[in-house]
Amino acid sequence: MKPKLSPIDLDELLKIPLLKALSEQHLLTLNRSAHERSFRKKERIFTPEKQEDFILILLKGKVRIYLSYPNGKEFTIAFLEPGDVYSSHSGTFAEAMEDTIVWTIDIKVFSSFMLQDPVILISMVKVLGESLGNTLGIIENLVFRDVGKRLANFLIQAAREKGQTTEHGILVNLGLTFLQLRLFRSPNSLSSTPNLKSIERVKR
């Protein structure tokens, strides 16, 4: 049996933007409906073949959402961070990129829960709306932009959302390796290598 990660306490939960918007009572109610599960780095959380039907709320760590093709190629469509919400019946794979803790809530229970608690419903709709916007952006990139432009657009968006201004320019900590970034931008992990090498040369 794998060693279990330390559980998340209430103070840590309240640091997550999505959950911070809830009252302590609402948070405890949500907690009672959820199952806390831990995953080690590179462990799969769900696959399209699994019959589980749940809503996932990421509490700690980072999760890669991706598609996998019969020819062995993979295409990353999103990286989830604490507070992000995703569904297990989305037809995608989910893999922990580091030691990760999530809440999983049965989708029927979750739907009923949101209808009974408008405060939580508003918070969830906001997050899900942002996720939809990110998905539409990915589709637009795939249809209208080549690999180089997709990479540039991703870095520009990351700089807007997470960039920190320094004397040398804007610093963005993506928390990704070059391989993970290549998978994120193209189903063919080798196709964006020249673009990344060009950026690395400019950096030097």
Coordinates of N, CA and C in Angstrom, one line a residue:
M1 N 0.8 -1.2 0.0 CA 0.0 0.0 0.0 C 0.9 1.3 0.0
K2 N 0.5 2.2 -0.9 CA 1.3 3.4 -0.9 C 1.2 4.3 0.3
P3 N 2.2 5.0 0.8 CA 2.1 5.9 1.9 C 1.1 7.0 1.6
K4 N 0.3 7.4 2.6 CA -0.7 8.4 2.4 C -0.1 9.8 2.7
L5 N -0.5 10.7 1.8 CA 0.0 12.1 2.0 C -0.7 12.7 3.2
S6 N -0.1 13.7 3.8 CA -0.7 14.4 5.0 C -2.0 15.0 4.5
P7 N -3.1 14.9 5.3 CA -4.4 15.6 4.9 C -4.3 17.1 5.0
I8 N -5.2 17.7 4.3 CA -5.2 19.2 4.3 C -6.1 19.7 5.4
D9 N -5.6 20.6 6.2 CA -6.4 21.2 7.3 C -7.2 22.4 6.8
L10 N -8.0 22.9 7.7 CA -9.0 24.0 7.3 C -8.2 25.2 6.9
D11 N -7.1 25.6 7.6 CA -6.4 26.8 7.3 C -5.8 26.7 5.9
E12 N -5.3 25.5 5.5 CA -4.8 25.4 4.2 C -5.9 25.5 3.1
L13 N -7.0 24.9 3.4 CA -8.2 25.0 2.5 C -8.6 26.4 2.2
L14 N -8.5 27.3 3.2 CA -9.0 28.6 3.1 C -8.0 29.5 2.3
K15 N -6.8 29.0 2.0 CA -5.8 29.7 1.2 C -6.1 29.5 -0.3
I16 N -7.0 28.5 -0.6 CA -7.3 28.2 -2.0 C -8.4 29.2 -2.5
P17 N -8.1 30.0 -3.5 CA -9.1 31.1 -3.9 C -10.5 30.6 -4.0
L18 N -10.8 29.5 -4.7 CA -12.1 29.0 -4.9 C -12.8 28.7 -3.5
L19 N -12.1 28.1 -2.6 CA -12.7 27.8 -1.3 C -12.7 28.9 -0.3
K20 N -11.8 29.9 -0.5 CA -11.7 31.1 0.3 C -13.0 31.9 0.2
A21 N -13.6 31.8 -1.0 CA -14.8 32.6 -1.2 C -16.0 32.1 -0.4
L22 N -15.9 30.9 0.1 CA -17.0 30.3 0.9 C -16.9 30.6 2.3
S23 N -18.0 30.6 3.0 CA -18.0 30.7 4.5 C -17.5 29.4 5.1
E24 N -17.1 29.5 6.3 CA -16.5 28.3 7.0 C -17.6 27.2 7.0
Q25 N -18.9 27.5 7.2 CA -19.9 26.6 7.3 C -20.1 25.9 5.9
H26 N -20.1 26.7 4.8 CA -20.2 26.2 3.5 C -19.1 25.2 3.2
L27 N -17.9 25.6 3.6 CA -16.7 24.8 3.3 C -16.8 23.5 4.1
L28 N -17.3 23.5 5.3 CA -17.4 22.2 6.1 C -18.5 21.3 5.4
T29 N -19.6 22.0 4.9 CA -20.6 21.2 4.3 C -20.1 20.5 3.0
L30 N -19.3 21.3 2.2 CA -18.7 20.7 1.0 C -17.7 19.6 1.4
N31 N -17.0 19.8 2.5 CA -16.0 18.8 2.9 C -16.7 17.5 3.3
R32 N -17.9 17.5 3.9 CA -18.6 16.3 4.3 C -19.1 15.5 3.1
S33 N -19.2 16.2 2.0 CA -19.7 15.5 0.8 C -18.6 15.0 -0.1
A34 N -17.4 15.3 0.3 CA -16.2 15.0 -0.6 C -15.4 13.8 0.0
H35 N -14.7 13.2 -0.9 CA -13.7 12.2 -0.5 C -12.3 12.7 -0.8
E36 N -11.5 12.8 0.3 CA -10.1 13.3 0.0 C -9.2 12.1 -0.4
R37 N -8.6 12.3 -1.6 CA -7.7 11.3 -2.1 C -6.3 11.9 -2.5
S38 N -5.3 11.1 -2.3 CA -4.0 11.5 -2.5 C -3.3 10.7 -3.7
F39 N -2.5 11.3 -4.4 CA -1.8 10.7 -5.6 C -0.4 11.1 -5.6
R40 N 0.5 10.1 -5.9 CA 1.9 10.4 -6.0 C 2.2 10.9 -7.4
K41 N 3.4 11.5 -7.6 CA 3.8 12.0 -8.9 C 3.7 11.0 -10.0
K42 N 3.2 11.3 -11.1 CA 3.0 10.5 -12.3 C 1.9 9.4 -12.2
E43 N 1.2 9.5 -11.1 CA 0.1 8.5 -10.9 C -1.2 9.1 -11.6
R44 N -1.9 8.2 -12.3 CA -3.1 8.6 -12.9 C -4.3 8.7 -12.0
I45 N -5.0 9.8 -12.1 CA -6.2 10.1 -11.3 C -7.5 9.5 -11.9
F46 N -7.6 9.7 -13.2 CA -8.7 9.0 -13.9 C -8.3 8.9 -15.4
T47 N -9.1 8.0 -16.1 CA -8.9 7.8 -17.5 C -10.3 7.7 -18.2
P48 N -10.3 7.8 -19.5 CA -11.6 7.8 -20.2 C -12.3 6.4 -19.9
E49 N -11.6 5.3 -19.7 CA -12.1 4.0 -19.6 C -12.8 3.8 -18.2
K50 N -12.4 4.5 -17.2 CA -12.9 4.3 -15.9 C -14.4 4.7 -15.8
Q51 N -15.2 4.0 -15.0 CA -16.6 4.2 -14.9 C -17.0 5.2 -13.8
E52 N -16.0 5.7 -13.1 CA -16.2 6.7 -12.0 C -16.8 8.0 -12.6
D53 N -17.8 8.6 -11.9 CA -18.4 9.8 -12.4 C -18.3 10.8 -11.2
F54 N -17.3 11.6 -11.2 CA -17.1 12.6 -10.1 C -16.6 13.9 -10.6
I55 N -16.8 14.9 -9.7 CA -16.2 16.2 -9.9 C -14.9 16.2 -9.0
L56 N -13.9 16.7 -9.6 CA -12.6 16.8 -8.9 C -12.3 18.3 -8.6
I57 N -11.9 18.5 -7.3 CA -11.4 19.8 -6.9 C -10.0 19.6 -6.4
L58 N -9.1 20.3 -7.1 CA -7.7 20.1 -6.7 C -7.3 21.0 -5.5
L59 N -6.8 20.3 -4.4 CA -6.5 21.0 -3.2 C -5.0 21.3 -3.1
K60 N -4.2 20.4 -3.6 CA -2.7 20.6 -3.4 C -2.0 19.9 -4.6
G61 N -1.0 20.5 -5.1 CA -0.2 19.8 -6.2 C -0.5 20.4 -7.6
K62 N -0.3 19.6 -8.6 CA -0.6 20.0 -10.0 C -1.0 18.8 -10.8
V63 N -2.0 19.0 -11.6 CA -2.5 17.9 -12.4 C -2.5 18.2 -13.9
R64 N -2.1 17.2 -14.7 CA -2.0 17.4 -16.1 C -3.3 16.7 -16.7
I65 N -4.0 17.5 -17.5 CA -5.2 16.9 -18.3 C -4.8 16.7 -19.7
Y66 N -4.9 15.5 -20.2 CA -4.4 15.3 -21.6 C -5.2 14.3 -22.4
L67 N -5.0 14.3 -23.7 CA -5.5 13.3 -24.6 C -4.4 12.3 -25.0
S68 N -4.7 11.1 -25.2 CA -3.7 10.1 -25.6 C -4.3 9.4 -26.8
Y69 N -3.4 9.2 -27.8 CA -3.8 8.7 -29.1 C -3.2 7.2 -29.3
P70 N -3.9 6.4 -30.1 CA -3.4 5.0 -30.3 C -1.9 4.9 -30.8
N71 N -1.5 6.0 -31.5 CA -0.1 5.9 -32.0 C 0.9 6.3 -31.0
G72 N 0.5 6.6 -29.8 CA 1.4 6.9 -28.7 C 1.6 8.4 -28.4
K73 N 1.0 9.2 -29.3 CA 1.2 10.7 -29.0 C 0.2 11.1 -28.0
E74 N 0.6 12.1 -27.2 CA -0.2 12.7 -26.2 C -0.3 14.2 -26.4
F75 N -1.4 14.8 -26.1 CA -1.6 16.3 -26.2 C -2.2 16.8 -24.9
T76 N -1.4 17.6 -24.2 CA -1.9 18.2 -23.0 C -2.8 19.4 -23.2
I77 N -4.0 19.4 -22.6 CA -4.9 20.5 -22.9 C -5.0 21.4 -21.7
A78 N -4.6 21.0 -20.5 CA -4.6 21.9 -19.4 C -3.7 21.4 -18.2
F79 N -3.3 22.4 -17.4 CA -2.7 22.0 -16.1 C -3.5 22.6 -15.0
L80 N -4.0 21.8 -14.1 CA -4.8 22.2 -13.0 C -4.0 22.6 -11.8
E81 N -4.4 23.7 -11.2 CA -3.7 24.1 -10.0 C -4.7 24.2 -8.8
P82 N -4.2 24.3 -7.6 CA -5.2 24.3 -6.4 C -6.4 25.2 -6.6
G83 N -7.6 24.7 -6.4 CA -8.8 25.5 -6.6 C -9.5 25.2 -7.9
D84 N -8.8 24.6 -8.9 CA -9.4 24.3 -10.1 C -10.3 23.1 -10.0
V85 N -11.4 23.1 -10.9 CA -12.4 22.1 -10.9 C -12.4 21.3 -12.2
Y86 N -12.6 20.0 -12.2 CA -12.6 19.3 -13.4 C -13.6 18.1 -13.3
S87 N -14.0 17.5 -14.4 CA -14.9 16.3 -14.3 C -14.2 15.1 -14.9
S88 N -14.5 14.0 -14.2 CA -13.9 12.7 -14.6 C -14.5 12.1 -15.9
H89 N -15.6 12.6 -16.3 CA -16.3 12.0 -17.5 C -16.1 13.0 -18.7
S90 N -14.9 13.6 -18.8 CA -14.6 14.5 -19.9 C -13.9 13.8 -21.1
G91 N -13.7 12.5 -21.0 CA -13.0 11.8 -22.1 C -11.5 12.1 -22.1
T92 N -10.9 12.5 -21.0 CA -9.5 12.8 -21.0 C -8.8 12.0 -19.9
F93 N -7.5 12.1 -19.9 CA -6.7 11.5 -18.8 C -6.3 12.6 -17.8
A94 N -6.1 12.2 -16.6 CA -5.6 13.1 -15.6 C -4.5 12.5 -14.8
E95 N -3.3 13.2 -14.7 CA -2.1 12.6 -14.1 C -1.5 13.6 -13.2
A96 N -1.2 13.1 -12.0 CA -0.5 14.0 -11.0 C 0.9 14.3 -11.4
M97 N 1.2 15.6 -11.5 CA 2.6 16.0 -11.9 C 3.5 16.1 -10.7
E98 N 3.0 16.1 -9.5 CA 3.7 16.1 -8.3 C 2.8 15.5 -7.2
D99 N 3.3 15.3 -6.0 CA 2.4 14.7 -5.0 C 1.1 15.6 -4.9
T100 N 0.0 15.0 -5.0 CA -1.3 15.8 -5.1 C -2.4 15.3 -4.2
I101 N -3.2 16.2 -3.7 CA -4.4 15.9 -2.9 C -5.6 16.5 -3.6
V102 N -6.6 15.7 -3.8 CA -7.9 16.2 -4.4 C -9.1 15.9 -3.6
W103 N -10.2 16.6 -3.8 CA -11.5 16.2 -3.3 C -12.2 15.6 -4.5
T104 N -12.8 14.5 -4.4 CA -13.7 13.9 -5.4 C -15.1 13.9 -4.8
I105 N -16.1 14.3 -5.6 CA -17.5 14.4 -5.2 C -18.3 13.8 -6.3
D106 N -19.2 12.8 -5.9 CA -20.1 12.2 -6.9 C -20.9 13.3 -7.6
I107 N -20.9 13.2 -9.0 CA -21.5 14.3 -9.8 C -23.0 14.5 -9.4
K108 N -23.7 13.5 -9.1 CA -25.1 13.7 -8.7 C -25.2 14.4 -7.4
V109 N -24.4 14.0 -6.5 CA -24.4 14.7 -5.1 C -23.9 16.2 -5.3
F110 N -23.0 16.4 -6.2 CA -22.4 17.7 -6.4 C -23.5 18.6 -7.0
S111 N -24.2 18.1 -8.0 CA -25.3 18.9 -8.7 C -26.4 19.3 -7.7
S112 N -26.8 18.3 -6.9 CA -27.8 18.6 -5.9 C -27.3 19.6 -4.8
F113 N -26.0 19.5 -4.5 CA -25.4 20.3 -3.5 C -25.4 21.8 -4.0
M114 N -25.0 22.0 -5.3 CA -24.9 23.3 -5.8 C -26.3 24.0 -5.9
L115 N -27.3 23.2 -6.2 CA -28.7 23.8 -6.3 C -29.2 24.2 -4.9
Q116 N -28.7 23.5 -3.9 CA -29.2 23.9 -2.5 C -28.4 25.0 -1.9
D117 N -27.2 25.3 -2.5 CA -26.3 26.3 -1.9 C -25.9 27.3 -3.0
P118 N -26.6 28.4 -3.2 CA -26.3 29.4 -4.3 C -24.9 30.0 -4.2
V119 N -24.4 30.2 -2.9 CA -23.1 30.8 -2.8 C -22.0 29.9 -3.5
I120 N -22.1 28.6 -3.2 CA -21.2 27.7 -3.8 C -21.4 27.6 -5.3
L121 N -22.7 27.6 -5.8 CA -23.0 27.6 -7.2 C -22.3 28.8 -7.9
I122 N -22.4 30.0 -7.4 CA -21.8 31.1 -8.0 C -20.3 31.0 -8.1
S123 N -19.7 30.5 -7.1 CA -18.2 30.3 -7.1 C -17.8 29.3 -8.1
M124 N -18.6 28.2 -8.2 CA -18.2 27.1 -9.1 C -18.4 27.6 -10.6
V125 N -19.5 28.3 -10.8 CA -19.8 28.8 -12.2 C -18.7 29.7 -12.7
K126 N -18.2 30.5 -11.8 CA -17.1 31.4 -12.2 C -15.8 30.6 -12.6
V127 N -15.5 29.6 -11.8 CA -14.3 28.8 -12.1 C -14.5 28.0 -13.4
L128 N -15.7 27.4 -13.5 CA -16.0 26.6 -14.7 C -16.0 27.4 -16.0
G129 N -16.5 28.7 -15.8 CA -16.5 29.6 -16.9 C -15.1 29.9 -17.4
E130 N -14.2 30.1 -16.5 CA -12.8 30.3 -16.8 C -12.1 29.1 -17.5
S131 N -12.5 27.9 -17.0 CA -12.0 26.7 -17.6 C -12.5 26.6 -19.1
L132 N -13.8 26.9 -19.3 CA -14.3 26.9 -20.7 C -13.6 27.9 -21.6
G133 N -13.3 29.1 -21.0 CA -12.5 30.1 -21.8 C -11.2 29.5 -22.2
N134 N -10.5 28.9 -21.3 CA -9.2 28.3 -21.6 C -9.3 27.2 -22.7
T135 N -10.4 26.4 -22.6 CA -10.6 25.3 -23.6 C -10.8 25.9 -25.0
L136 N -11.6 27.0 -25.0 CA -11.9 27.7 -26.3 C -10.6 28.3 -26.9
G137 N -9.8 28.8 -26.0 CA -8.5 29.3 -26.4 C -7.6 28.3 -27.0
I138 N -7.6 27.1 -26.4 CA -6.8 26.0 -26.9 C -7.3 25.6 -28.3
I139 N -8.6 25.5 -28.5 CA -9.2 25.1 -29.8 C -8.8 26.1 -30.8
E140 N -8.9 27.4 -30.5 CA -8.5 28.5 -31.4 C -7.0 28.4 -31.8
N141 N -6.2 28.1 -30.8 CA -4.7 27.9 -31.1 C -4.5 26.8 -32.1
L142 N -5.2 25.6 -31.9 CA -5.0 24.5 -32.7 C -5.5 24.7 -34.2
V143 N -6.6 25.4 -34.3 CA -7.1 25.6 -35.6 C -6.4 26.7 -36.4
F144 N -6.1 27.9 -35.8 CA -5.7 29.0 -36.5 C -4.2 29.4 -36.3
R145 N -3.5 28.7 -35.5 CA -2.1 29.1 -35.2 C -1.2 27.9 -35.4
D146 N 0.1 28.1 -36.0 CA 1.0 27.1 -36.0 C 1.7 26.9 -34.7
V147 N 2.6 25.9 -34.6 CA 3.2 25.6 -33.3 C 3.9 26.8 -32.7
G148 N 4.7 27.6 -33.5 CA 5.4 28.7 -33.0 C 4.5 29.8 -32.4
K149 N 3.4 30.0 -33.1 CA 2.5 31.0 -32.6 C 1.7 30.5 -31.4
R150 N 1.4 29.2 -31.3 CA 0.8 28.7 -30.1 C 1.6 28.8 -28.9
L151 N 2.9 28.6 -29.1 CA 3.9 28.7 -28.0 C 4.0 30.1 -27.5
A152 N 4.1 31.1 -28.5 CA 4.2 32.5 -28.1 C 2.9 32.9 -27.4
N153 N 1.8 32.5 -27.9 CA 0.5 32.9 -27.3 C 0.4 32.4 -25.9
F154 N 0.8 31.2 -25.7 CA 0.8 30.5 -24.3 C 1.7 31.3 -23.4
L155 N 2.9 31.7 -23.8 CA 3.8 32.4 -22.9 C 3.3 33.8 -22.6
I156 N 2.7 34.5 -23.6 CA 2.1 35.8 -23.4 C 1.0 35.8 -22.4
Q157 N 0.1 34.8 -22.6 CA -1.0 34.6 -21.6 C -0.5 34.3 -20.2
A158 N 0.5 33.5 -20.1 CA 1.1 33.1 -18.8 C 1.7 34.4 -18.1
A159 N 2.3 35.2 -19.0 CA 2.9 36.4 -18.4 C 1.8 37.4 -17.9
R160 N 0.7 37.5 -18.6 CA -0.4 38.3 -18.2 C -1.0 37.8 -16.8
E161 N -1.1 36.5 -16.7 CA -1.8 36.0 -15.5 C -0.9 35.8 -14.3
K162 N 0.4 35.4 -14.6 CA 1.3 35.0 -13.5 C 2.6 35.8 -13.5
G163 N 2.8 36.7 -14.4 CA 4.1 37.4 -14.6 C 4.4 38.3 -13.4
Q164 N 5.7 38.4 -13.1 CA 6.1 39.3 -12.1 C 7.2 40.3 -12.7
T165 N 7.0 41.6 -12.6 CA 7.9 42.5 -13.2 C 9.2 42.6 -12.4
T166 N 10.3 42.5 -13.1 CA 11.6 42.6 -12.5 C 12.4 43.6 -13.4
E167 N 13.6 43.9 -12.9 CA 14.5 44.9 -13.6 C 14.9 44.3 -15.0
H168 N 14.8 43.0 -15.1 CA 15.2 42.4 -16.4 C 14.1 42.1 -17.3
G169 N 12.9 42.4 -16.9 CA 11.7 42.1 -17.7 C 10.6 41.4 -16.8
I170 N 9.8 40.6 -17.5 CA 8.7 39.9 -16.8 C 9.1 38.4 -16.5
L171 N 9.1 38.0 -15.3 CA 9.4 36.7 -14.9 C 8.2 35.8 -14.7
V172 N 8.1 34.7 -15.3 CA 7.0 33.8 -15.2 C 7.5 32.4 -14.8
N173 N 7.0 31.9 -13.7 CA 7.3 30.6 -13.2 C 6.2 29.6 -13.6
L174 N 6.5 28.9 -14.7 CA 5.4 27.9 -15.2 C 5.4 26.6 -14.4
G175 N 6.5 26.3 -13.8 CA 6.6 25.0 -13.1 C 6.6 23.8 -14.0
L176 N 7.1 24.0 -15.3 CA 7.0 23.0 -16.3 C 8.4 22.7 -16.8
T177 N 8.7 21.5 -17.2 CA 9.9 21.1 -17.9 C 9.7 21.4 -19.4
F178 N 10.8 21.5 -20.2 CA 10.7 21.7 -21.6 C 9.8 20.6 -22.3
L179 N 10.0 19.3 -21.8 CA 9.2 18.2 -22.4 C 7.7 18.5 -22.1
Q180 N 7.4 18.8 -20.9 CA 6.0 19.1 -20.6 C 5.4 20.3 -21.4
L181 N 6.2 21.3 -21.6 CA 5.8 22.4 -22.4 C 5.6 22.0 -23.9
R182 N 6.4 21.1 -24.4 CA 6.3 20.7 -25.8 C 5.0 19.9 -25.9
L183 N 4.7 19.0 -24.9 CA 3.5 18.2 -25.0 C 2.2 19.1 -24.9
F184 N 2.3 20.2 -24.2 CA 1.2 21.2 -24.0 C 0.9 21.9 -25.3
R185 N 1.9 22.2 -26.1 CA 1.7 23.0 -27.3 C 1.4 22.2 -28.5
S186 N 1.8 20.9 -28.5 CA 1.6 20.1 -29.8 C 1.5 18.6 -29.5
P187 N 0.6 17.9 -30.2 CA 0.5 16.4 -30.0 C 1.9 15.8 -30.3
N188 N 2.6 16.4 -31.3 CA 3.9 15.8 -31.6 C 5.0 16.6 -30.8
S189 N 5.5 15.9 -29.7 CA 6.3 16.6 -28.8 C 7.6 17.1 -29.4
L190 N 8.0 16.7 -30.6 CA 9.2 17.1 -31.2 C 9.0 18.4 -32.0
S191 N 7.8 18.6 -32.4 CA 7.5 19.7 -33.4 C 7.9 21.1 -32.9
S192 N 7.8 21.3 -31.6 CA 8.0 22.7 -31.0 C 9.4 22.8 -30.5
T193 N 10.3 21.8 -30.6 CA 11.6 21.8 -30.1 C 12.4 23.0 -30.7
P194 N 12.4 23.3 -32.0 CA 13.2 24.4 -32.5 C 12.7 25.7 -31.9
N195 N 11.4 25.9 -31.7 CA 11.0 27.2 -31.1 C 11.5 27.3 -29.7
L196 N 11.5 26.3 -28.9 CA 12.0 26.3 -27.5 C 13.4 26.6 -27.5
K197 N 14.2 25.9 -28.4 CA 15.6 26.2 -28.5 C 16.0 27.6 -28.8
S198 N 15.1 28.2 -29.7 CA 15.3 29.6 -30.1 C 15.2 30.5 -28.9
I199 N 14.1 30.2 -28.1 CA 13.9 31.0 -26.9 C 15.0 30.8 -25.9
E200 N 15.5 29.6 -25.8 CA 16.6 29.4 -24.9 C 17.9 30.1 -25.3
R201 N 18.1 30.2 -26.6 CA 19.3 30.9 -27.1 C 19.1 32.4 -26.8
V202 N 17.9 33.0 -27.0 CA 17.7 34.4 -26.7 C 17.9 34.7 -25.2
K203 N 17.5 33.7 -24.4 CA 17.7 33.9 -22.9 C 19.1 34.0 -22.6
R204 N 20.0 33.2 -23.3 CA 21.4 33.2 -23.0 C 22.1 34.5 -23.5

